[in-house]
CSV table of C-alpha atoms and ligand atoms in Angstrom, one decimal:
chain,number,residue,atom,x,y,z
A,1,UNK,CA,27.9,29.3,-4.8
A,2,UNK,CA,26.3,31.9,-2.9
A,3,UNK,CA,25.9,35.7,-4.2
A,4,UNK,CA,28.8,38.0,-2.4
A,5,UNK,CA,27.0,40.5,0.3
A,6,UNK,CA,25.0,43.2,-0.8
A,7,UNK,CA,22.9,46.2,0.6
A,8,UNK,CA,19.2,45.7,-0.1
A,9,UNK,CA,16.6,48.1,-0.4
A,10,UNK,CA,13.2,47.8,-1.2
A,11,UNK,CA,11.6,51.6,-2.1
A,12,UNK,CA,7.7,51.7,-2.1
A,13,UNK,CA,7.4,54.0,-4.6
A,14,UNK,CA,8.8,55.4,-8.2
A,15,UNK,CA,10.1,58.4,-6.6
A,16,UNK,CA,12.0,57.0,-3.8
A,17,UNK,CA,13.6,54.2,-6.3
A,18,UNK,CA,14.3,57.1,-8.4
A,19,UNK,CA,15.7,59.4,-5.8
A,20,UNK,CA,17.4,56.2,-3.7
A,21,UNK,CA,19.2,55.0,-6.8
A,22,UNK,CA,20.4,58.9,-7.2
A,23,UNK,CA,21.8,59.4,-4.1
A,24,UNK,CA,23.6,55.5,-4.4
A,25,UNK,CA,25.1,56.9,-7.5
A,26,UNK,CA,26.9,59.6,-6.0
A,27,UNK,CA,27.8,58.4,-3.1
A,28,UNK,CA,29.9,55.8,-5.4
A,29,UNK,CA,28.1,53.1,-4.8
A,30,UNK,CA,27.8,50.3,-7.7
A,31,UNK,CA,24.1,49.4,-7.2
A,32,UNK,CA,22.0,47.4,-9.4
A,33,UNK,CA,18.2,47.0,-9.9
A,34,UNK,CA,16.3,44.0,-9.2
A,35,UNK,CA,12.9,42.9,-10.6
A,36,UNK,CA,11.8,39.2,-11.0
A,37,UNK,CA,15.8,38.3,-10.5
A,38,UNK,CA,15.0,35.2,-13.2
A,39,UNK,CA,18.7,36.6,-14.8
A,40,UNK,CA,19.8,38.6,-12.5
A,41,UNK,CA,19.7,35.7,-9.1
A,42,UNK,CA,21.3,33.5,-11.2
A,43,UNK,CA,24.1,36.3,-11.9
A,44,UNK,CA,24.5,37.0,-8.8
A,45,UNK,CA,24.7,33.5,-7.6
A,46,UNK,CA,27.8,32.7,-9.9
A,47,UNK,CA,29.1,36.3,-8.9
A,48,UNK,CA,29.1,37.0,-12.4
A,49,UNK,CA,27.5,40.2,-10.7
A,50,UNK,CA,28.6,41.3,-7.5
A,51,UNK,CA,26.8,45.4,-7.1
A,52,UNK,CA,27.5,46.4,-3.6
A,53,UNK,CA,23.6,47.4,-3.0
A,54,UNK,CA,20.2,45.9,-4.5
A,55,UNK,CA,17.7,48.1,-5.7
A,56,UNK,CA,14.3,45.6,-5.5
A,57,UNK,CA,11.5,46.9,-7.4
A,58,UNK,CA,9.0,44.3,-6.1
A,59,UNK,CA,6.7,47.2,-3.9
A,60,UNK,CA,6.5,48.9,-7.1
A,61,UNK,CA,3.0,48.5,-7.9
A,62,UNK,CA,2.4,51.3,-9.8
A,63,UNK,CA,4.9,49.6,-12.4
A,64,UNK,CA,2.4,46.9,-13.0
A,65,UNK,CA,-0.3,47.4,-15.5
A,66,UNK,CA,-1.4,46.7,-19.2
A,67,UNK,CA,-3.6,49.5,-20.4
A,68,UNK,CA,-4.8,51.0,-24.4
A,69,UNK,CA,-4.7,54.3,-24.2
A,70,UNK,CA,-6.6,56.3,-26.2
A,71,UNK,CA,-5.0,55.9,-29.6
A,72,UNK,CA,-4.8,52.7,-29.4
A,73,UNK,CA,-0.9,52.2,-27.9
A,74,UNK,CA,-0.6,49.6,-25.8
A,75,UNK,CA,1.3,50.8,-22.6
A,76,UNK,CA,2.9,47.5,-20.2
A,77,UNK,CA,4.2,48.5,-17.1
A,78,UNK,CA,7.8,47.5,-16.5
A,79,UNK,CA,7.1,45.5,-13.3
A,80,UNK,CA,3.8,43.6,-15.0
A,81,UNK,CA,4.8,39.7,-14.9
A,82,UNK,CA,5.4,38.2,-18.2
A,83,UNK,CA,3.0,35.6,-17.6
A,84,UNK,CA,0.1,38.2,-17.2
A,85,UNK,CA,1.3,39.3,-20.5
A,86,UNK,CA,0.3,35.7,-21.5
A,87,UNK,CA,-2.7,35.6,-19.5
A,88,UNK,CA,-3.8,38.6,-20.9
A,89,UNK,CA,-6.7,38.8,-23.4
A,90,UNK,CA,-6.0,42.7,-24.1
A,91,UNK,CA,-2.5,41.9,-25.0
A,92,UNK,CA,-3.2,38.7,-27.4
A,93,UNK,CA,-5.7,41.0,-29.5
A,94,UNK,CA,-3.7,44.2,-29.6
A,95,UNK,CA,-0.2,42.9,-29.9
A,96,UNK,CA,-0.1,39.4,-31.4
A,97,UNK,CA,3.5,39.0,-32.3
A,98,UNK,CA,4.4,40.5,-28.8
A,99,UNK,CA,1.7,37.8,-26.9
A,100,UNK,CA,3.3,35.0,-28.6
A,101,UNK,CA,6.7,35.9,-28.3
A,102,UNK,CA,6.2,35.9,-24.6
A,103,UNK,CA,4.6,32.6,-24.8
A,104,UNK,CA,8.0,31.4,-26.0
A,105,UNK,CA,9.8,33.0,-22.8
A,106,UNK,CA,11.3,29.9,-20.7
A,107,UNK,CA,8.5,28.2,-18.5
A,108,UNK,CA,5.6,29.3,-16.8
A,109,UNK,CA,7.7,29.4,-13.5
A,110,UNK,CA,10.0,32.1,-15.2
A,111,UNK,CA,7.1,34.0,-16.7
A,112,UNK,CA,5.3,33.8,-13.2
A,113,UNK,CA,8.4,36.0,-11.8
A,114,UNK,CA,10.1,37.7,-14.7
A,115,UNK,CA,8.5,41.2,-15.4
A,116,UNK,CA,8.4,42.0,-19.1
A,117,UNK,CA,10.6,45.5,-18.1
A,118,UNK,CA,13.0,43.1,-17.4
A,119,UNK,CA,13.7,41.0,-20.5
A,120,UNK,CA,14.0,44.3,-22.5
A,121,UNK,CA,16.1,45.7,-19.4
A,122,UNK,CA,18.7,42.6,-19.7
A,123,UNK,CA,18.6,42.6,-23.7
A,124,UNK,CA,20.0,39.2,-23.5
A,125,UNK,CA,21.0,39.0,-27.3
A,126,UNK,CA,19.2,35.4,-27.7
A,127,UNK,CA,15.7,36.8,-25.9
A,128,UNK,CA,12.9,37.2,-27.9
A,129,UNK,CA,11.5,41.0,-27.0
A,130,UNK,CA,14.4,43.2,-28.5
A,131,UNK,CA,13.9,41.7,-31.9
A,132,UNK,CA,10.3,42.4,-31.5
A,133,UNK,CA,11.1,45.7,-30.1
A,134,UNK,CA,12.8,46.4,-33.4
A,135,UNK,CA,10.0,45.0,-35.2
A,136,UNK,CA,6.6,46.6,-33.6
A,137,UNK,CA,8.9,50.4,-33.2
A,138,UNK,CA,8.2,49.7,-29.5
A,139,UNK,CA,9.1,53.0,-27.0
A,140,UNK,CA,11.2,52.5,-24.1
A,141,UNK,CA,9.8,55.0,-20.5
A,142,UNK,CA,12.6,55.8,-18.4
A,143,UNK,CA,12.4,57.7,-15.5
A,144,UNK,CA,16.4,58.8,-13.8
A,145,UNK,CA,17.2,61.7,-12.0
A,146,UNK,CA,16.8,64.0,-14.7
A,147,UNK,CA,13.5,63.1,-15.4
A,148,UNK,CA,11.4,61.0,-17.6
A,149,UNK,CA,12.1,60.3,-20.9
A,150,UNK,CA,11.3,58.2,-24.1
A,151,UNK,CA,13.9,56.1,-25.8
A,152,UNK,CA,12.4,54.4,-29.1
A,153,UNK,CA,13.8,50.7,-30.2
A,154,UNK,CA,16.2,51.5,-32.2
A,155,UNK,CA,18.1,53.9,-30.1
A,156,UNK,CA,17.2,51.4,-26.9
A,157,UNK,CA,19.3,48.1,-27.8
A,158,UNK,CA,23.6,49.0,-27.7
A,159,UNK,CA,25.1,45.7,-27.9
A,160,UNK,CA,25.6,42.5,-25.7
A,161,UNK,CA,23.4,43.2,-22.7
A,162,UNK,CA,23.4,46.9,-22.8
A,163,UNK,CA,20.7,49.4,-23.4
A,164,UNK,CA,20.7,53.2,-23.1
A,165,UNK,CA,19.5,52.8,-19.7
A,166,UNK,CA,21.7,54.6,-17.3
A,167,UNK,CA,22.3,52.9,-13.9
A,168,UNK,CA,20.2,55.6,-12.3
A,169,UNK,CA,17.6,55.1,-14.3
A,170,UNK,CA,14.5,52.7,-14.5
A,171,UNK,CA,12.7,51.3,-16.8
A,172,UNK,CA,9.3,52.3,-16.7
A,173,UNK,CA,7.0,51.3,-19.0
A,174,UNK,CA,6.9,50.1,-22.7
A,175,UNK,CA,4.8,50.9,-25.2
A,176,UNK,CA,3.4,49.4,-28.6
A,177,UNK,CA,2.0,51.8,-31.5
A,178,UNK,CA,-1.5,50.3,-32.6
A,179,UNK,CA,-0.5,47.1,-34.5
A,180,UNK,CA,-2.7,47.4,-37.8
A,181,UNK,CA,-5.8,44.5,-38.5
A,182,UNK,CA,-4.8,42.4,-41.2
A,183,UNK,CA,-1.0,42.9,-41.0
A,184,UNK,CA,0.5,39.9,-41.2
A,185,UNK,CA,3.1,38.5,-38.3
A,186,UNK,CA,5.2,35.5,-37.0
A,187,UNK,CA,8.1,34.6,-35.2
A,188,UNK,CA,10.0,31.5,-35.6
A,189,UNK,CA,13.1,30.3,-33.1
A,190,UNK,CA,15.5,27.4,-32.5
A,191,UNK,CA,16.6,26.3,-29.0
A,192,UNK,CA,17.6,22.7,-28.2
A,193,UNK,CA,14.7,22.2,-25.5
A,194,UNK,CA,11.6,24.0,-25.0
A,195,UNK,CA,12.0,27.0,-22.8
A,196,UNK,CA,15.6,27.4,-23.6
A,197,UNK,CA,16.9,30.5,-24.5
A,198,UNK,CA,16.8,30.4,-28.5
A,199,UNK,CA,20.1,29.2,-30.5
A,200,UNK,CA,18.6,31.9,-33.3
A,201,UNK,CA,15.2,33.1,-34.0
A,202,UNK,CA,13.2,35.6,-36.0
A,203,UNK,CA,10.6,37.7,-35.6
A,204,UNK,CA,9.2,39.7,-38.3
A,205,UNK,CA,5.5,41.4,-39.5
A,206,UNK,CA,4.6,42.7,-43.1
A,207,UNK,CA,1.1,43.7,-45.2
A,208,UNK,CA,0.0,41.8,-48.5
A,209,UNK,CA,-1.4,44.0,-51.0
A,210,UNK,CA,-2.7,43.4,-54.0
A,211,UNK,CA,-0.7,39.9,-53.4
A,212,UNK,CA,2.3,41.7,-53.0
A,213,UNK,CA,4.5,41.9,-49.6
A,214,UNK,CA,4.6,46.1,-48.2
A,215,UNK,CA,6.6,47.4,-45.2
A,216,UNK,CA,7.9,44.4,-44.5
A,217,UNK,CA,10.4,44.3,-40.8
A,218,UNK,CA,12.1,41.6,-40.0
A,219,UNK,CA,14.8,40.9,-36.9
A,220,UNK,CA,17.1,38.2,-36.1
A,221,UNK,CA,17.6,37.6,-32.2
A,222,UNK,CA,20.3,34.7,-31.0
A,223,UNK,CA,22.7,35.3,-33.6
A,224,UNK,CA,24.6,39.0,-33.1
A,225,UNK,CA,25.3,40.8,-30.1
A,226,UNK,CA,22.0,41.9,-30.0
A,227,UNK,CA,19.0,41.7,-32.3
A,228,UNK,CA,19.5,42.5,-35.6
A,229,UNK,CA,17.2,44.0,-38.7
A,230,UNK,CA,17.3,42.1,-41.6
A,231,UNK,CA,17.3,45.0,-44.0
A,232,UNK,CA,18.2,43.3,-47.1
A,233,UNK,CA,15.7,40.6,-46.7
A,234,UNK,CA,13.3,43.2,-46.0
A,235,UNK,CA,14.1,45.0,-49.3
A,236,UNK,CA,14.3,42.2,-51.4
A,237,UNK,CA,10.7,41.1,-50.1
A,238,UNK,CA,9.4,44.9,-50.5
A,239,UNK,CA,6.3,45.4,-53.5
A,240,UNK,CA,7.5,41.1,-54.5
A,241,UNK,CA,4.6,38.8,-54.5
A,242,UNK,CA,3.5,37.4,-51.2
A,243,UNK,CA,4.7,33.4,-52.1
A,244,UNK,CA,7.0,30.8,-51.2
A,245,UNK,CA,9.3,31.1,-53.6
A,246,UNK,CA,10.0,34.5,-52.9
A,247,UNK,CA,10.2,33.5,-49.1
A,248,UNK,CA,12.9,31.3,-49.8
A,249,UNK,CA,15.4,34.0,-51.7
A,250,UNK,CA,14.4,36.3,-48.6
A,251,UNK,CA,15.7,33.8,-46.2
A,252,UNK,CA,18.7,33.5,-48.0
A,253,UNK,CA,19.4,37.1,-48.8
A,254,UNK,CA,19.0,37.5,-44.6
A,255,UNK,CA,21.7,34.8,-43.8
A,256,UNK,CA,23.9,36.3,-46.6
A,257,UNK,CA,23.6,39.4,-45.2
A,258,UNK,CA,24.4,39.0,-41.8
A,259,UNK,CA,27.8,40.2,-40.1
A,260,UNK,CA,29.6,38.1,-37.9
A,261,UNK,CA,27.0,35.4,-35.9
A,262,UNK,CA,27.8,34.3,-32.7
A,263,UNK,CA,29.2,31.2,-32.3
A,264,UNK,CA,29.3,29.1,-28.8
A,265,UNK,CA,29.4,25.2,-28.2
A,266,UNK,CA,25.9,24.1,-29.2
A,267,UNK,CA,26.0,26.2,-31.8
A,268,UNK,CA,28.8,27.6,-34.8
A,269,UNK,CA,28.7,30.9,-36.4
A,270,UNK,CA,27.9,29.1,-40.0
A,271,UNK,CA,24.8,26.9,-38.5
A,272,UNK,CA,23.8,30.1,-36.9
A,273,UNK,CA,23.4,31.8,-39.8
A,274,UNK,CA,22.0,28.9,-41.3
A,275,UNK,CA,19.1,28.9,-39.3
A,276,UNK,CA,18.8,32.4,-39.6
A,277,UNK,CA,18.2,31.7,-43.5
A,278,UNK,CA,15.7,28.6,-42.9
A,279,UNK,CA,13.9,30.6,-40.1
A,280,UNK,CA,13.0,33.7,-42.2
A,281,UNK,CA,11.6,32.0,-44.7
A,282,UNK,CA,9.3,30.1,-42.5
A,283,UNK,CA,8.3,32.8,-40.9
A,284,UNK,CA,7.3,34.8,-43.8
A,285,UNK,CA,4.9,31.4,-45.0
A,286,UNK,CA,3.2,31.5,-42.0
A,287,UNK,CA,2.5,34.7,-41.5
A,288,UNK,CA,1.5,34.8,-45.2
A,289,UNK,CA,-1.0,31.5,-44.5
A,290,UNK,CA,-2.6,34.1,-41.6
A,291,UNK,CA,-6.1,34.5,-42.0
A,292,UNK,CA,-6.0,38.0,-40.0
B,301,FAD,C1,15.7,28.7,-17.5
B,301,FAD,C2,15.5,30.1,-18.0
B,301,FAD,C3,15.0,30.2,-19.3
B,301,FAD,C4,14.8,31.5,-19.9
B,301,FAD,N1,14.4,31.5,-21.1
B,301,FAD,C5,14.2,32.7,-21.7
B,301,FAD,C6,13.7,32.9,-23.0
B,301,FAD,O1,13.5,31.9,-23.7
B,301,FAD,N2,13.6,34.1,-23.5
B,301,FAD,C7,13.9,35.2,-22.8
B,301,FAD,O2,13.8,36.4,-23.3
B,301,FAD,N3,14.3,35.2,-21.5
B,301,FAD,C8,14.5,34.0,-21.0
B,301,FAD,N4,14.9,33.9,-19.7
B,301,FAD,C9,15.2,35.1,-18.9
B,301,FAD,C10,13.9,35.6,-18.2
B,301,FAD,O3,13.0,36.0,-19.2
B,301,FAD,C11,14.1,36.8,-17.2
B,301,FAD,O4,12.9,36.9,-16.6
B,301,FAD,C12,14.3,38.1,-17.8
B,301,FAD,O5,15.5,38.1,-18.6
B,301,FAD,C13,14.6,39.2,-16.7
B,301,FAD,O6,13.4,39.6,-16.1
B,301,FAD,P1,13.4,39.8,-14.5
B,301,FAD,O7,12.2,40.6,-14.2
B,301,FAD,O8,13.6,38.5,-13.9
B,301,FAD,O9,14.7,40.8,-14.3
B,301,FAD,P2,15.9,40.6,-13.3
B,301,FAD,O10,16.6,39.3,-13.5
B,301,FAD,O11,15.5,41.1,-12.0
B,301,FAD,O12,16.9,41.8,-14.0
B,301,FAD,C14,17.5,41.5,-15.2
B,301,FAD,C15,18.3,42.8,-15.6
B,301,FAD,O13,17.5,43.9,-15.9
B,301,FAD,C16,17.7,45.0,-15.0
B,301,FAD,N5,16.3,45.5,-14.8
B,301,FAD,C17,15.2,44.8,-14.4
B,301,FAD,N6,14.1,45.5,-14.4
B,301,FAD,C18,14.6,46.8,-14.6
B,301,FAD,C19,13.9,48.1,-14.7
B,301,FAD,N7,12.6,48.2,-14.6
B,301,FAD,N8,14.6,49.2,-15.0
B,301,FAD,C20,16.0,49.1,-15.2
B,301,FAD,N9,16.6,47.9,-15.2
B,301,FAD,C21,15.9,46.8,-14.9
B,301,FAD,C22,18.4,44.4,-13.8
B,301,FAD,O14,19.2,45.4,-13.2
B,301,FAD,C23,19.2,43.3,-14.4
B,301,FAD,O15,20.4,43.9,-15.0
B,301,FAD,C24,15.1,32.6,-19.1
B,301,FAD,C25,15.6,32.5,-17.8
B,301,FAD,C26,15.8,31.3,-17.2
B,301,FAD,C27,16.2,31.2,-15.8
């Protein structure tokens, strides 16, 4: 099938997106922004979407950059491709659970053209970055007609598909507090062929102490309508030793907990949360059995 007609427009700068997709607005029109299109072309092609104008944010250069600012945050712009992400050496040393959850994005052809402001734009419940959103505190940077402004994970992430984004407004940039040396990360997924969007997955980053597990976060992505903290896992585990056995209750205590998991042909809502349980607790050895 082919996508139904659209407008398309192509602004070369933040402003003019900003002010163009103002002025769509209230003239009536039900617009939609485009980046890489890796979700949204294939959307559009099934006319699962069908926005009467294209916003394409492609020109948008000023949207593409991975910097550390001074204290240490790691700011991505929106439009920066998630394989540069990959590629990048800044990224991998500042933010390793954010660097290998993009490794785990589709295939390099996907990365190549889907921006990382993207993925956290689409909050696909089974994609990797709101969990880790929820994990690392990562800050959302809008910018809408009324401005810029900051929306933090946990505020970001509605439900199925749906952030606080407004239609008028787009996603800037997103930004990483400094993740501390020697805290201890990993994140763990299912899918039934590499590249595939995860059946479930977790993501989750803690300190050992004195042998014993502190300020431990963990999140579940794949399983709820969007990524999910594990908070009784995460108090179980809190001031417990750092060591399998404890690993294993944690993992149960997460599937236990969990509300109502999805549940879809290749996967019920009971082996969901199955693999929820077996996932933590991997997750929490190896990032325990991490030398850094
Ligand atoms: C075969 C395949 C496998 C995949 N596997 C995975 C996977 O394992 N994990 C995973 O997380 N994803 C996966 N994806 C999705 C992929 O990562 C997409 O690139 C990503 O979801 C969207 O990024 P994009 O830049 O292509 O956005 P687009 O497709 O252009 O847009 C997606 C949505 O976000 C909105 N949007 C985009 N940018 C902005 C912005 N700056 N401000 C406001 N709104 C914006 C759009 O309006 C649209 O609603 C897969 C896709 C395919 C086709």
């Amino acid at each position: 099938m082919k996508p139904a007609p659209f407008e398309y427009y192509a602004p070369s700068s933040l402003t003019d997106a900003v002010d163009l997709l103002a002025q769509l607005d209230a003239d009536g029109c039900d617009m939609k922004i485009i980046a890489g299109g890796q979700s949204l072309m294939p959307m559009l092609a099934l006319r699962v979407a069908r926005p009467e104008a294209l916003v394409d944010l492609r020109l948008l250069g000023e949207l593409d950059y991975i910097r550390k600012q001074e204290d240490g945050t790691l700011a991505i712009g929106a439009m920066t491709s998630k394989q540069a992400a990959v590629d990048s050496p800044l990224v991998k040393d500042a933010q390793p659970l954010f660097h290998a959850a993009t490794e785990l994005v589709g295939h390099r052809q996907i990365r190549n053209r889907g921006s990382v402001g993207g993925s956290f734009a689409h909050a696909d419940p089974a994609s990797e970055y709101p969990a880790v959103a929820l994990v690392l505190d990562t800050e959302f940077d809008a910018s809408g007609h009324n401005g810029p402004r900051t929306i933090p994970a946990q505020d970001f992430f509605v439900t199925y598909m749906t952030t606080a984004l407004e239609s008028t407004d787009i996603l800037t940039a997103v930004r990483f507090a400094p993740f501390p040396y020697g805290r201890r990360w990993a994140i763990q997924e299912f899918s039934r062929r590499n590249g595939d969007l995860a059946l479930a997955g977790v993501a989750l980053a803690f300190n050992i102490e004195a042998g014993l597990c502190r300020d431990v976060r963990i999140a579940a992505f794949g399983v709820e309508a969007t990524a999910v903290r594990l908070t009784a896992a995460e108090q179980m585990l809190e001031g417990r030793p750092a060591q399998g056995v404890e690993f294993e209750r944690a993992g149960k205590i997460a599937a236990a907990a969990l509300d109502d998991p999805m549940s879809c042909i290749h996967a019920s809502s009971e082996y969901r949360r199955h693999l929820v349980g077996v996932l933590t607790a991997r997750a929490l050895g190896e990032a325990a059995a991490r030398s850094n």
